[in-house]
Amino acid sequence: MLVTCWSTKGGSGTTVVTALVSLHAAQDRERPVLLIDLCGDLPAVFGSTEPTSGLGEWLRSDLAPCSLERVLEELTPNLSLLPRGQGLLSPRRADELVDWLTTDATVVVDAGVLRTPAEPSDGDSGHDELRWRLAAEADRSVLVTRACYLALRRTVSLPVRPSGVVLVAEAGRALTRSDCERAIGAPVIATVAVDPDIARAVDAGMLRTRVPKGAIRALGRLSEEV
């Protein structure tokens, strides 16, 4: 099963939600979990060594897909990370990547911010194409958002809709869960409160050892079979 987490605005919490979803999925020891990093932040979240190579290098090479297994990092006994690597993420081998990801494992992708063609790019348009492809191919395409008018406004302008929404709840917002569902046109399948304990674990690079149980339980549905 392929689960792709994405957002329309930076700072929404996509990377942390993706990490928590993968940790929850890894609790099922009968099914291995593969975590794909398209943004480059997951090693820091887990307190891992910054990789020197990863997906980016493979996408620009002619190596067989099985060679990706050599750059995987074991985060827990049942969870492995495919790091982003360095340089641009070329979309030319997207078909091969999708085929390789179609395995018996649960695959969780941090796709970061999805931008429309009209939005300014950082010069990595291929990266945008690869993000969109993995979101489109996902069994569960998950928008991570706060109840923020600007974020919802961007989501409404996208040509596609997610299959579900993770709402990052914070005090003081005027928009409700129902407002978000109506605007996005997809159900909120999990709500995660902004939690200082999670922030401290992430800042210390200790998310895998200081697992926030409440957030893990809230996100459990995302890694269940569709």
JSON list of C-alpha atoms in Angstrom, two decimals:
[
{"chain": "A", "resi": 1, "resn": "MET", "atom": "CA", "xyz": [0.00, 0.00, 0.00]},
{"chain": "A", "resi": 2, "resn": "LEU", "atom": "CA", "xyz": [1.22, 3.47, -0.92]},
{"chain": "A", "resi": 3, "resn": "VAL", "atom": "CA", "xyz": [0.38, 6.43, 1.35]},
{"chain": "A", "resi": 4, "resn": "THR", "atom": "CA", "xyz": [1.53, 9.86, 0.16]},
{"chain": "A", "resi": 5, "resn": "CYS", "atom": "CA", "xyz": [1.33, 12.83, 2.54]},
{"chain": "A", "resi": 6, "resn": "TRP", "atom": "CA", "xyz": [1.46, 16.35, 1.12]},
{"chain": "A", "resi": 7, "resn": "SER", "atom": "CA", "xyz": [0.45, 19.93, 1.80]},
{"chain": "A", "resi": 8, "resn": "THR", "atom": "CA", "xyz": [-0.17, 23.14, -0.09]},
{"chain": "A", "resi": 9, "resn": "LYS", "atom": "CA", "xyz": [1.69, 25.43, 2.29]},
{"chain": "A", "resi": 10, "resn": "GLY", "atom": "CA", "xyz": [4.98, 25.14, 4.14]},
{"chain": "A", "resi": 11, "resn": "GLY", "atom": "CA", "xyz": [4.86, 24.70, 7.91]},
{"chain": "A", "resi": 12, "resn": "SER", "atom": "CA", "xyz": [1.75, 22.54, 7.85]},
{"chain": "A", "resi": 13, "resn": "GLY", "atom": "CA", "xyz": [3.45, 19.62, 9.63]},
{"chain": "A", "resi": 14, "resn": "THR", "atom": "CA", "xyz": [3.62, 17.20, 6.69]},
{"chain": "A", "resi": 15, "resn": "THR", "atom": "CA", "xyz": [7.04, 15.76, 7.53]},
{"chain": "A", "resi": 16, "resn": "VAL", "atom": "CA", "xyz": [6.16, 15.08, 11.17]},
{"chain": "A", "resi": 17, "resn": "VAL", "atom": "CA", "xyz": [2.79, 13.55, 10.25]},
{"chain": "A", "resi": 18, "resn": "THR", "atom": "CA", "xyz": [4.51, 11.34, 7.66]},
{"chain": "A", "resi": 19, "resn": "ALA", "atom": "CA", "xyz": [7.05, 10.19, 10.25]},
{"chain": "A", "resi": 20, "resn": "LEU", "atom": "CA", "xyz": [4.31, 9.38, 12.77]},
{"chain": "A", "resi": 21, "resn": "VAL", "atom": "CA", "xyz": [2.27, 7.45, 10.19]},
{"chain": "A", "resi": 22, "resn": "SER", "atom": "CA", "xyz": [5.32, 5.33, 9.35]},
{"chain": "A", "resi": 23, "resn": "LEU", "atom": "CA", "xyz": [6.02, 4.65, 13.04]},
{"chain": "A", "resi": 24, "resn": "HIS", "atom": "CA", "xyz": [2.46, 3.51, 13.57]},
{"chain": "A", "resi": 25, "resn": "ALA", "atom": "CA", "xyz": [2.55, 1.26, 10.51]},
{"chain": "A", "resi": 26, "resn": "ALA", "atom": "CA", "xyz": [5.84, -0.26, 11.69]},
{"chain": "A", "resi": 27, "resn": "GLN", "atom": "CA", "xyz": [4.13, -1.53, 14.84]},
{"chain": "A", "resi": 28, "resn": "ASP", "atom": "CA", "xyz": [2.65, -4.28, 12.65]},
{"chain": "A", "resi": 29, "resn": "ARG", "atom": "CA", "xyz": [5.67, -6.60, 12.50]},
{"chain": "A", "resi": 30, "resn": "GLU", "atom": "CA", "xyz": [4.04, -8.75, 9.79]},
{"chain": "A", "resi": 31, "resn": "ARG", "atom": "CA", "xyz": [4.43, -6.03, 7.17]},
{"chain": "A", "resi": 32, "resn": "PRO", "atom": "CA", "xyz": [7.66, -4.04, 6.55]},
{"chain": "A", "resi": 33, "resn": "VAL", "atom": "CA", "xyz": [7.40, -0.28, 6.18]},
{"chain": "A", "resi": 34, "resn": "LEU", "atom": "CA", "xyz": [9.36, 1.87, 3.74]},
{"chain": "A", "resi": 35, "resn": "LEU", "atom": "CA", "xyz": [9.55, 5.63, 4.32]},
{"chain": "A", "resi": 36, "resn": "ILE", "atom": "CA", "xyz": [10.35, 7.77, 1.25]},
{"chain": "A", "resi": 37, "resn": "ASP", "atom": "CA", "xyz": [11.81, 11.25, 1.79]},
{"chain": "A", "resi": 38, "resn": "LEU", "atom": "CA", "xyz": [11.28, 13.71, -1.09]},
{"chain": "A", "resi": 39, "resn": "CYS", "atom": "CA", "xyz": [12.12, 16.76, 1.02]},
{"chain": "A", "resi": 40, "resn": "GLY", "atom": "CA", "xyz": [15.30, 15.89, 2.90]},
{"chain": "A", "resi": 41, "resn": "ASP", "atom": "CA", "xyz": [14.13, 16.56, 6.47]},
{"chain": "A", "resi": 42, "resn": "LEU", "atom": "CA", "xyz": [13.34, 13.07, 7.76]},
{"chain": "A", "resi": 43, "resn": "PRO", "atom": "CA", "xyz": [16.92, 12.13, 8.78]},
{"chain": "A", "resi": 44, "resn": "ALA", "atom": "CA", "xyz": [16.98, 15.16, 11.09]},
{"chain": "A", "resi": 45, "resn": "VAL", "atom": "CA", "xyz": [13.55, 14.31, 12.52]},
{"chain": "A", "resi": 46, "resn": "PHE", "atom": "CA", "xyz": [14.78, 10.82, 13.41]},
{"chain": "A", "resi": 47, "resn": "GLY", "atom": "CA", "xyz": [18.21, 11.93, 14.60]},
{"chain": "A", "resi": 48, "resn": "SER", "atom": "CA", "xyz": [19.98, 10.07, 11.79]},
{"chain": "A", "resi": 49, "resn": "THR", "atom": "CA", "xyz": [23.22, 10.87, 10.03]},
{"chain": "A", "resi": 50, "resn": "GLU", "atom": "CA", "xyz": [22.73, 13.08, 7.00]},
{"chain": "A", "resi": 51, "resn": "PRO", "atom": "CA", "xyz": [23.03, 10.77, 3.96]},
{"chain": "A", "resi": 52, "resn": "THR", "atom": "CA", "xyz": [25.49, 11.43, 1.15]},
{"chain": "A", "resi": 53, "resn": "SER", "atom": "CA", "xyz": [23.37, 9.69, -1.47]},
{"chain": "A", "resi": 54, "resn": "GLY", "atom": "CA", "xyz": [19.85, 8.47, -1.98]},
{"chain": "A", "resi": 55, "resn": "LEU", "atom": "CA", "xyz": [16.88, 8.71, -4.30]},
{"chain": "A", "resi": 56, "resn": "GLY", "atom": "CA", "xyz": [18.18, 11.75, -6.17]},
{"chain": "A", "resi": 57, "resn": "GLU", "atom": "CA", "xyz": [21.35, 9.98, -7.28]},
{"chain": "A", "resi": 58, "resn": "TRP", "atom": "CA", "xyz": [19.43, 6.89, -8.40]},
{"chain": "A", "resi": 59, "resn": "LEU", "atom": "CA", "xyz": [16.95, 8.93, -10.44]},
{"chain": "A", "resi": 60, "resn": "ARG", "atom": "CA", "xyz": [19.83, 10.46, -12.41]},
{"chain": "A", "resi": 61, "resn": "SER", "atom": "CA", "xyz": [21.60, 7.11, -12.88]},
{"chain": "A", "resi": 62, "resn": "ASP", "atom": "CA", "xyz": [21.03, 3.96, -14.91]},
{"chain": "A", "resi": 63, "resn": "LEU", "atom": "CA", "xyz": [21.29, 1.63, -11.92]},
{"chain": "A", "resi": 64, "resn": "ALA", "atom": "CA", "xyz": [18.68, -1.08, -11.45]},
{"chain": "A", "resi": 65, "resn": "PRO", "atom": "CA", "xyz": [15.85, -0.34, -8.97]},
{"chain": "A", "resi": 66, "resn": "CYS", "atom": "CA", "xyz": [17.16, -3.03, -6.61]},
{"chain": "A", "resi": 67, "resn": "SER", "atom": "CA", "xyz": [20.23, -0.83, -6.04]},
{"chain": "A", "resi": 68, "resn": "LEU", "atom": "CA", "xyz": [18.01, 1.48, -3.96]},
{"chain": "A", "resi": 69, "resn": "GLU", "atom": "CA", "xyz": [18.09, -1.14, -1.23]},
{"chain": "A", "resi": 70, "resn": "ARG", "atom": "CA", "xyz": [21.76, -0.32, -0.63]},
{"chain": "A", "resi": 71, "resn": "VAL", "atom": "CA", "xyz": [20.98, 3.23, 0.52]},
{"chain": "A", "resi": 72, "resn": "LEU", "atom": "CA", "xyz": [18.12, 2.33, 2.86]},
{"chain": "A", "resi": 73, "resn": "GLU", "atom": "CA", "xyz": [18.62, 3.20, 6.52]},
{"chain": "A", "resi": 74, "resn": "GLU", "atom": "CA", "xyz": [17.02, 1.08, 9.22]},
{"chain": "A", "resi": 75, "resn": "LEU", "atom": "CA", "xyz": [15.19, 3.36, 11.66]},
{"chain": "A", "resi": 76, "resn": "THR", "atom": "CA", "xyz": [13.49, 0.62, 13.67]},
{"chain": "A", "resi": 77, "resn": "PRO", "atom": "CA", "xyz": [13.47, -3.19, 13.20]},
{"chain": "A", "resi": 78, "resn": "ASN", "atom": "CA", "xyz": [10.50, -2.86, 10.83]},
{"chain": "A", "resi": 79, "resn": "LEU", "atom": "CA", "xyz": [10.99, 0.62, 9.35]},
{"chain": "A", "resi": 80, "resn": "SER", "atom": "CA", "xyz": [13.49, 1.69, 6.69]},
{"chain": "A", "resi": 81, "resn": "LEU", "atom": "CA", "xyz": [14.14, 5.16, 5.25]},
{"chain": "A", "resi": 82, "resn": "LEU", "atom": "CA", "xyz": [14.98, 5.93, 1.63]},
{"chain": "A", "resi": 83, "resn": "PRO", "atom": "CA", "xyz": [16.69, 9.34, 1.91]},
{"chain": "A", "resi": 84, "resn": "ARG", "atom": "CA", "xyz": [16.30, 12.08, -0.64]},
{"chain": "A", "resi": 85, "resn": "GLY", "atom": "CA", "xyz": [19.99, 12.36, -1.45]},
{"chain": "A", "resi": 86, "resn": "GLN", "atom": "CA", "xyz": [21.54, 15.36, -3.16]},
{"chain": "A", "resi": 87, "resn": "GLY", "atom": "CA", "xyz": [20.66, 17.46, -6.20]},
{"chain": "A", "resi": 88, "resn": "LEU", "atom": "CA", "xyz": [17.52, 17.58, -8.29]},
{"chain": "A", "resi": 89, "resn": "LEU", "atom": "CA", "xyz": [14.92, 14.82, -8.29]},
{"chain": "A", "resi": 90, "resn": "SER", "atom": "CA", "xyz": [14.54, 13.98, -11.96]},
{"chain": "A", "resi": 91, "resn": "PRO", "atom": "CA", "xyz": [11.14, 12.56, -13.00]},
{"chain": "A", "resi": 92, "resn": "ARG", "atom": "CA", "xyz": [12.56, 10.53, -15.90]},
{"chain": "A", "resi": 93, "resn": "ARG", "atom": "CA", "xyz": [12.52, 7.24, -13.95]},
{"chain": "A", "resi": 94, "resn": "ALA", "atom": "CA", "xyz": [9.20, 7.83, -12.20]},
{"chain": "A", "resi": 95, "resn": "ASP", "atom": "CA", "xyz": [7.61, 4.77, -13.79]},
{"chain": "A", "resi": 96, "resn": "GLU", "atom": "CA", "xyz": [10.40, 2.52, -12.54]},
{"chain": "A", "resi": 97, "resn": "LEU", "atom": "CA", "xyz": [10.19, 4.04, -9.07]},
{"chain": "A", "resi": 98, "resn": "VAL", "atom": "CA", "xyz": [6.43, 3.50, -8.86]},
{"chain": "A", "resi": 99, "resn": "ASP", "atom": "CA", "xyz": [6.86, -0.12, -9.99]},
{"chain": "A", "resi": 100, "resn": "TRP", "atom": "CA", "xyz": [9.57, -0.68, -7.36]},
{"chain": "A", "resi": 101, "resn": "LEU", "atom": "CA", "xyz": [7.31, 0.77, -4.67]},
{"chain": "A", "resi": 102, "resn": "THR", "atom": "CA", "xyz": [4.54, -1.68, -5.58]},
{"chain": "A", "resi": 103, "resn": "THR", "atom": "CA", "xyz": [5.62, -4.29, -3.06]},
{"chain": "A", "resi": 104, "resn": "ASP", "atom": "CA", "xyz": [4.23, -6.17, -0.09]},
{"chain": "A", "resi": 105, "resn": "ALA", "atom": "CA", "xyz": [5.50, -3.38, 2.14]},
{"chain": "A", "resi": 106, "resn": "THR", "atom": "CA", "xyz": [3.59, -0.36, 3.39]},
{"chain": "A", "resi": 107, "resn": "VAL", "atom": "CA", "xyz": [5.17, 2.65, 1.67]},
{"chain": "A", "resi": 108, "resn": "VAL", "atom": "CA", "xyz": [4.78, 6.11, 3.22]},
{"chain": "A", "resi": 109, "resn": "VAL", "atom": "CA", "xyz": [5.95, 9.17, 1.25]},
{"chain": "A", "resi": 110, "resn": "ASP", "atom": "CA", "xyz": [6.72, 12.69, 2.47]},
{"chain": "A", "resi": 111, "resn": "ALA", "atom": "CA", "xyz": [5.95, 14.65, -0.70]},
{"chain": "A", "resi": 112, "resn": "GLY", "atom": "CA", "xyz": [6.11, 18.07, 0.94]},
{"chain": "A", "resi": 113, "resn": "VAL", "atom": "CA", "xyz": [4.37, 21.01, -0.73]},
{"chain": "A", "resi": 114, "resn": "LEU", "atom": "CA", "xyz": [2.50, 20.40, -3.98]},
{"chain": "A", "resi": 115, "resn": "ARG", "atom": "CA", "xyz": [2.51, 23.46, -6.20]},
{"chain": "A", "resi": 116, "resn": "THR", "atom": "CA", "xyz": [0.37, 24.26, -9.20]},
{"chain": "A", "resi": 117, "resn": "PRO", "atom": "CA", "xyz": [2.09, 25.16, -12.50]},
{"chain": "A", "resi": 118, "resn": "ALA", "atom": "CA", "xyz": [1.07, 28.80, -11.92]},
{"chain": "A", "resi": 119, "resn": "GLU", "atom": "CA", "xyz": [3.01, 29.02, -8.66]},
{"chain": "A", "resi": 120, "resn": "PRO", "atom": "CA", "xyz": [6.67, 30.09, -8.63]},
{"chain": "A", "resi": 121, "resn": "SER", "atom": "CA", "xyz": [9.13, 27.20, -8.64]},
{"chain": "A", "resi": 122, "resn": "ASP", "atom": "CA", "xyz": [12.55, 26.93, -7.02]},
{"chain": "A", "resi": 123, "resn": "GLY", "atom": "CA", "xyz": [13.92, 25.68, -10.34]},
{"chain": "A", "resi": 124, "resn": "ASP", "atom": "CA", "xyz": [13.25, 22.04, -9.50]},
{"chain": "A", "resi": 125, "resn": "SER", "atom": "CA", "xyz": [10.19, 21.56, -11.72]},
{"chain": "A", "resi": 126, "resn": "GLY", "atom": "CA", "xyz": [11.02, 17.86, -12.09]},
{"chain": "A", "resi": 127, "resn": "HIS", "atom": "CA", "xyz": [10.79, 17.54, -8.32]},
{"chain": "A", "resi": 128, "resn": "ASP", "atom": "CA", "xyz": [7.26, 18.98, -8.51]},
{"chain": "A", "resi": 129, "resn": "GLU", "atom": "CA", "xyz": [6.40, 16.47, -11.23]},
{"chain": "A", "resi": 130, "resn": "LEU", "atom": "CA", "xyz": [7.66, 13.57, -9.12]},
{"chain": "A", "resi": 131, "resn": "ARG", "atom": "CA", "xyz": [5.68, 14.76, -6.08]},
{"chain": "A", "resi": 132, "resn": "TRP", "atom": "CA", "xyz": [2.48, 14.98, -8.11]},
{"chain": "A", "resi": 133, "resn": "ARG", "atom": "CA", "xyz": [3.07, 11.53, -9.59]},
{"chain": "A", "resi": 134, "resn": "LEU", "atom": "CA", "xyz": [3.46, 9.85, -6.19]},
{"chain": "A", "resi": 135, "resn": "ALA", "atom": "CA", "xyz": [0.40, 11.68, -4.88]},
{"chain": "A", "resi": 136, "resn": "ALA", "atom": "CA", "xyz": [-1.62, 10.55, -7.91]},
{"chain": "A", "resi": 137, "resn": "GLU", "atom": "CA", "xyz": [-0.45, 6.92, -7.69]},
{"chain": "A", "resi": 138, "resn": "ALA", "atom": "CA", "xyz": [-1.12, 6.63, -3.94]},
{"chain": "A", "resi": 139, "resn": "ASP", "atom": "CA", "xyz": [-3.74, 4.28, -2.55]},
{"chain": "A", "resi": 140, "resn": "ARG", "atom": "CA", "xyz": [-4.26, 6.97, 0.06]},
{"chain": "A", "resi": 141, "resn": "SER", "atom": "CA", "xyz": [-3.42, 10.57, -0.94]},
{"chain": "A", "resi": 142, "resn": "VAL", "atom": "CA", "xyz": [-3.39, 12.59, 2.28]},
{"chain": "A", "resi": 143, "resn": "LEU", "atom": "CA", "xyz": [-3.49, 16.37, 2.58]},
{"chain": "A", "resi": 144, "resn": "VAL", "atom": "CA", "xyz": [-1.92, 17.67, 5.79]},
{"chain": "A", "resi": 145, "resn": "THR", "atom": "CA", "xyz": [-3.25, 21.12, 6.64]},
{"chain": "A", "resi": 146, "resn": "ARG", "atom": "CA", "xyz": [-4.05, 23.53, 9.41]},
{"chain": "A", "resi": 147, "resn": "ALA", "atom": "CA", "xyz": [-7.47, 25.23, 9.53]},
{"chain": "A", "resi": 148, "resn": "CYS", "atom": "CA", "xyz": [-5.89, 28.17, 7.76]},
{"chain": "A", "resi": 149, "resn": "TYR", "atom": "CA", "xyz": [-7.76, 30.24, 5.18]},
{"chain": "A", "resi": 150, "resn": "LEU", "atom": "CA", "xyz": [-4.66, 30.69, 3.01]},
{"chain": "A", "resi": 151, "resn": "ALA", "atom": "CA", "xyz": [-3.90, 26.96, 2.98]},
{"chain": "A", "resi": 152, "resn": "LEU", "atom": "CA", "xyz": [-7.50, 26.06, 2.15]},
{"chain": "A", "resi": 153, "resn": "ARG", "atom": "CA", "xyz": [-7.56, 28.69, -0.59]},
{"chain": "A", "resi": 154, "resn": "ARG", "atom": "CA", "xyz": [-4.54, 27.05, -2.23]},
{"chain": "A", "resi": 155, "resn": "THR", "atom": "CA", "xyz": [-6.07, 23.60, -1.90]},
{"chain": "A", "resi": 156, "resn": "VAL", "atom": "CA", "xyz": [-9.29, 24.64, -3.61]},
{"chain": "A", "resi": 157, "resn": "SER", "atom": "CA", "xyz": [-7.25, 25.90, -6.60]},
{"chain": "A", "resi": 158, "resn": "LEU", "atom": "CA", "xyz": [-5.58, 22.52, -7.18]},
{"chain": "A", "resi": 159, "resn": "PRO", "atom": "CA", "xyz": [-6.77, 20.33, -10.08]},
{"chain": "A", "resi": 160, "resn": "VAL", "atom": "CA", "xyz": [-7.07, 17.25, -7.82]},
{"chain": "A", "resi": 161, "resn": "ARG", "atom": "CA", "xyz": [-8.51, 16.42, -4.44]},
{"chain": "A", "resi": 162, "resn": "PRO", "atom": "CA", "xyz": [-6.99, 14.27, -1.68]},
{"chain": "A", "resi": 163, "resn": "SER", "atom": "CA", "xyz": [-8.67, 11.07, -0.59]},
{"chain": "A", "resi": 164, "resn": "GLY", "atom": "CA", "xyz": [-8.42, 12.22, 3.02]},
{"chain": "A", "resi": 165, "resn": "VAL", "atom": "CA", "xyz": [-7.22, 15.07, 5.24]},
{"chain": "A", "resi": 166, "resn": "VAL", "atom": "CA", "xyz": [-5.12, 15.22, 8.39]},
{"chain": "A", "resi": 167, "resn": "LEU", "atom": "CA", "xyz": [-6.12, 18.37, 10.25]},
{"chain": "A", "resi": 168, "resn": "VAL", "atom": "CA", "xyz": [-3.40, 19.86, 12.45]},
{"chain": "A", "resi": 169, "resn": "ALA", "atom": "CA", "xyz": [-5.50, 21.56, 15.10]},
{"chain": "A", "resi": 170, "resn": "GLU", "atom": "CA", "xyz": [-4.34, 24.66, 16.94]},
{"chain": "A", "resi": 171, "resn": "ALA", "atom": "CA", "xyz": [-6.14, 26.94, 19.36]},
{"chain": "A", "resi": 172, "resn": "GLY", "atom": "CA", "xyz": [-7.65, 30.18, 18.16]},
{"chain": "A", "resi": 173, "resn": "ARG", "atom": "CA", "xyz": [-8.56, 29.20, 14.61]},
{"chain": "A", "resi": 174, "resn": "ALA", "atom": "CA", "xyz": [-11.92, 30.48, 13.35]},
{"chain": "A", "resi": 175, "resn": "LEU", "atom": "CA", "xyz": [-12.40, 27.68, 10.81]},
{"chain": "A", "resi": 176, "resn": "THR", "atom": "CA", "xyz": [-13.80, 24.36, 12.00]},
{"chain": "A", "resi": 177, "resn": "ARG", "atom": "CA", "xyz": [-13.30, 20.77, 10.89]},
{"chain": "A", "resi": 178, "resn": "SER", "atom": "CA", "xyz": [-16.57, 20.94, 8.96]},
{"chain": "A", "resi": 179, "resn": "ASP", "atom": "CA", "xyz": [-15.47, 24.14, 7.24]},
{"chain": "A", "resi": 180, "resn": "CYS", "atom": "CA", "xyz": [-12.28, 22.37, 6.09]},
{"chain": "A", "resi": 181, "resn": "GLU", "atom": "CA", "xyz": [-14.16, 19.32, 4.80]},
{"chain": "A", "resi": 182, "resn": "ARG", "atom": "CA", "xyz": [-16.59, 21.46, 2.82]},
{"chain": "A", "resi": 183, "resn": "ALA", "atom": "CA", "xyz": [-13.83, 23.60, 1.30]},
{"chain": "A", "resi": 184, "resn": "ILE", "atom": "CA", "xyz": [-11.55, 20.68, 0.41]},
{"chain": "A", "resi": 185, "resn": "GLY", "atom": "CA", "xyz": [-14.22, 18.21, -0.65]},
{"chain": "A", "resi": 186, "resn": "ALA", "atom": "CA", "xyz": [-12.64, 15.34, 1.28]},
{"chain": "A", "resi": 187, "resn": "PRO", "atom": "CA", "xyz": [-13.15, 13.91, 4.78]},
{"chain": "A", "resi": 188, "resn": "VAL", "atom": "CA", "xyz": [-10.91, 14.68, 7.74]},
{"chain": "A", "resi": 189, "resn": "ILE", "atom": "CA", "xyz": [-9.68, 11.19, 8.65]},
{"chain": "A", "resi": 190, "resn": "ALA", "atom": "CA", "xyz": [-7.46, 12.28, 11.55]},
{"chain": "A", "resi": 191, "resn": "THR", "atom": "CA", "xyz": [-7.01, 15.31, 13.77]},
{"chain": "A", "resi": 192, "resn": "VAL", "atom": "CA", "xyz": [-3.67, 15.94, 15.47]},
{"chain": "A", "resi": 193, "resn": "ALA", "atom": "CA", "xyz": [-3.30, 18.71, 18.03]},
{"chain": "A", "resi": 194, "resn": "VAL", "atom": "CA", "xyz": [-0.28, 20.98, 18.01]},
{"chain": "A", "resi": 195, "resn": "ASP", "atom": "CA", "xyz": [1.72, 19.44, 20.85]},
{"chain": "A", "resi": 196, "resn": "PRO", "atom": "CA", "xyz": [4.86, 20.92, 22.48]},
{"chain": "A", "resi": 197, "resn": "ASP", "atom": "CA", "xyz": [6.01, 17.39, 23.37]},
{"chain": "A", "resi": 198, "resn": "ILE", "atom": "CA", "xyz": [6.08, 16.45, 19.68]},
{"chain": "A", "resi": 199, "resn": "ALA", "atom": "CA", "xyz": [7.93, 19.65, 18.84]},
{"chain": "A", "resi": 200, "resn": "ARG", "atom": "CA", "xyz": [10.55, 18.94, 21.51]},
{"chain": "A", "resi": 201, "resn": "ALA", "atom": "CA", "xyz": [11.05, 15.36, 20.27]},
{"chain": "A", "resi": 202, "resn": "VAL", "atom": "CA", "xyz": [11.48, 16.60, 16.69]},
{"chain": "A", "resi": 203, "resn": "ASP", "atom": "CA", "xyz": [13.86, 19.39, 17.69]},
{"chain": "A", "resi": 204, "resn": "ALA", "atom": "CA", "xyz": [15.99, 16.86, 19.59]},
{"chain": "A", "resi": 205, "resn": "GLY", "atom": "CA", "xyz": [15.93, 14.37, 16.69]},
{"chain": "A", "resi": 206, "resn": "MET", "atom": "CA", "xyz": [14.39, 11.80, 19.01]},
{"chain": "A", "resi": 207, "resn": "LEU", "atom": "CA", "xyz": [10.97, 11.17, 17.49]},
{"chain": "A", "resi": 208, "resn": "ARG", "atom": "CA", "xyz": [11.55, 7.41, 17.17]},
{"chain": "A", "resi": 209, "resn": "THR", "atom": "CA", "xyz": [12.42, 7.06, 20.87]},
{"chain": "A", "resi": 210, "resn": "ARG", "atom": "CA", "xyz": [9.96, 9.63, 22.24]},
{"chain": "A", "resi": 211, "resn": "VAL", "atom": "CA", "xyz": [6.96, 8.39, 20.30]},
{"chain": "A", "resi": 212, "resn": "PRO", "atom": "CA", "xyz": [3.88, 10.54, 21.08]},
{"chain": "A", "resi": 213, "resn": "LYS", "atom": "CA", "xyz": [1.26, 7.84, 21.66]},
{"chain": "A", "resi": 214, "resn": "GLY", "atom": "CA", "xyz": [-1.78, 10.07, 21.32]},
{"chain": "A", "resi": 215, "resn": "ALA", "atom": "CA", "xyz": [-0.76, 11.35, 17.90]},
{"chain": "A", "resi": 216, "resn": "ILE", "atom": "CA", "xyz": [0.24, 7.84, 16.81]},
{"chain": "A", "resi": 217, "resn": "ARG", "atom": "CA", "xyz": [-3.23, 6.52, 17.68]},
{"chain": "A", "resi": 218, "resn": "ALA", "atom": "CA", "xyz": [-4.94, 9.43, 15.92]},
{"chain": "A", "resi": 219, "resn": "LEU", "atom": "CA", "xyz": [-3.06, 8.69, 12.69]},
{"chain": "A", "resi": 220, "resn": "GLY", "atom": "CA", "xyz": [-3.57, 4.93, 12.80]},
{"chain": "A", "resi": 221, "resn": "ARG", "atom": "CA", "xyz": [-6.22, 4.86, 10.07]},
{"chain": "A", "resi": 222, "resn": "LEU", "atom": "CA", "xyz": [-3.86, 6.25, 7.47]},
{"chain": "A", "resi": 223, "resn": "SER", "atom": "CA", "xyz": [-1.77, 3.09, 7.28]},
{"chain": "A", "resi": 224, "resn": "GLU", "atom": "CA", "xyz": [-4.68, 0.66, 7.35]},
{"chain": "A", "resi": 225, "resn": "GLU", "atom": "CA", "xyz": [-5.42, -1.30, 4.20]},
{"chain": "A", "resi": 226, "resn": "VAL", "atom": "CA", "xyz": [-7.69, 0.53, 1.78]}
]
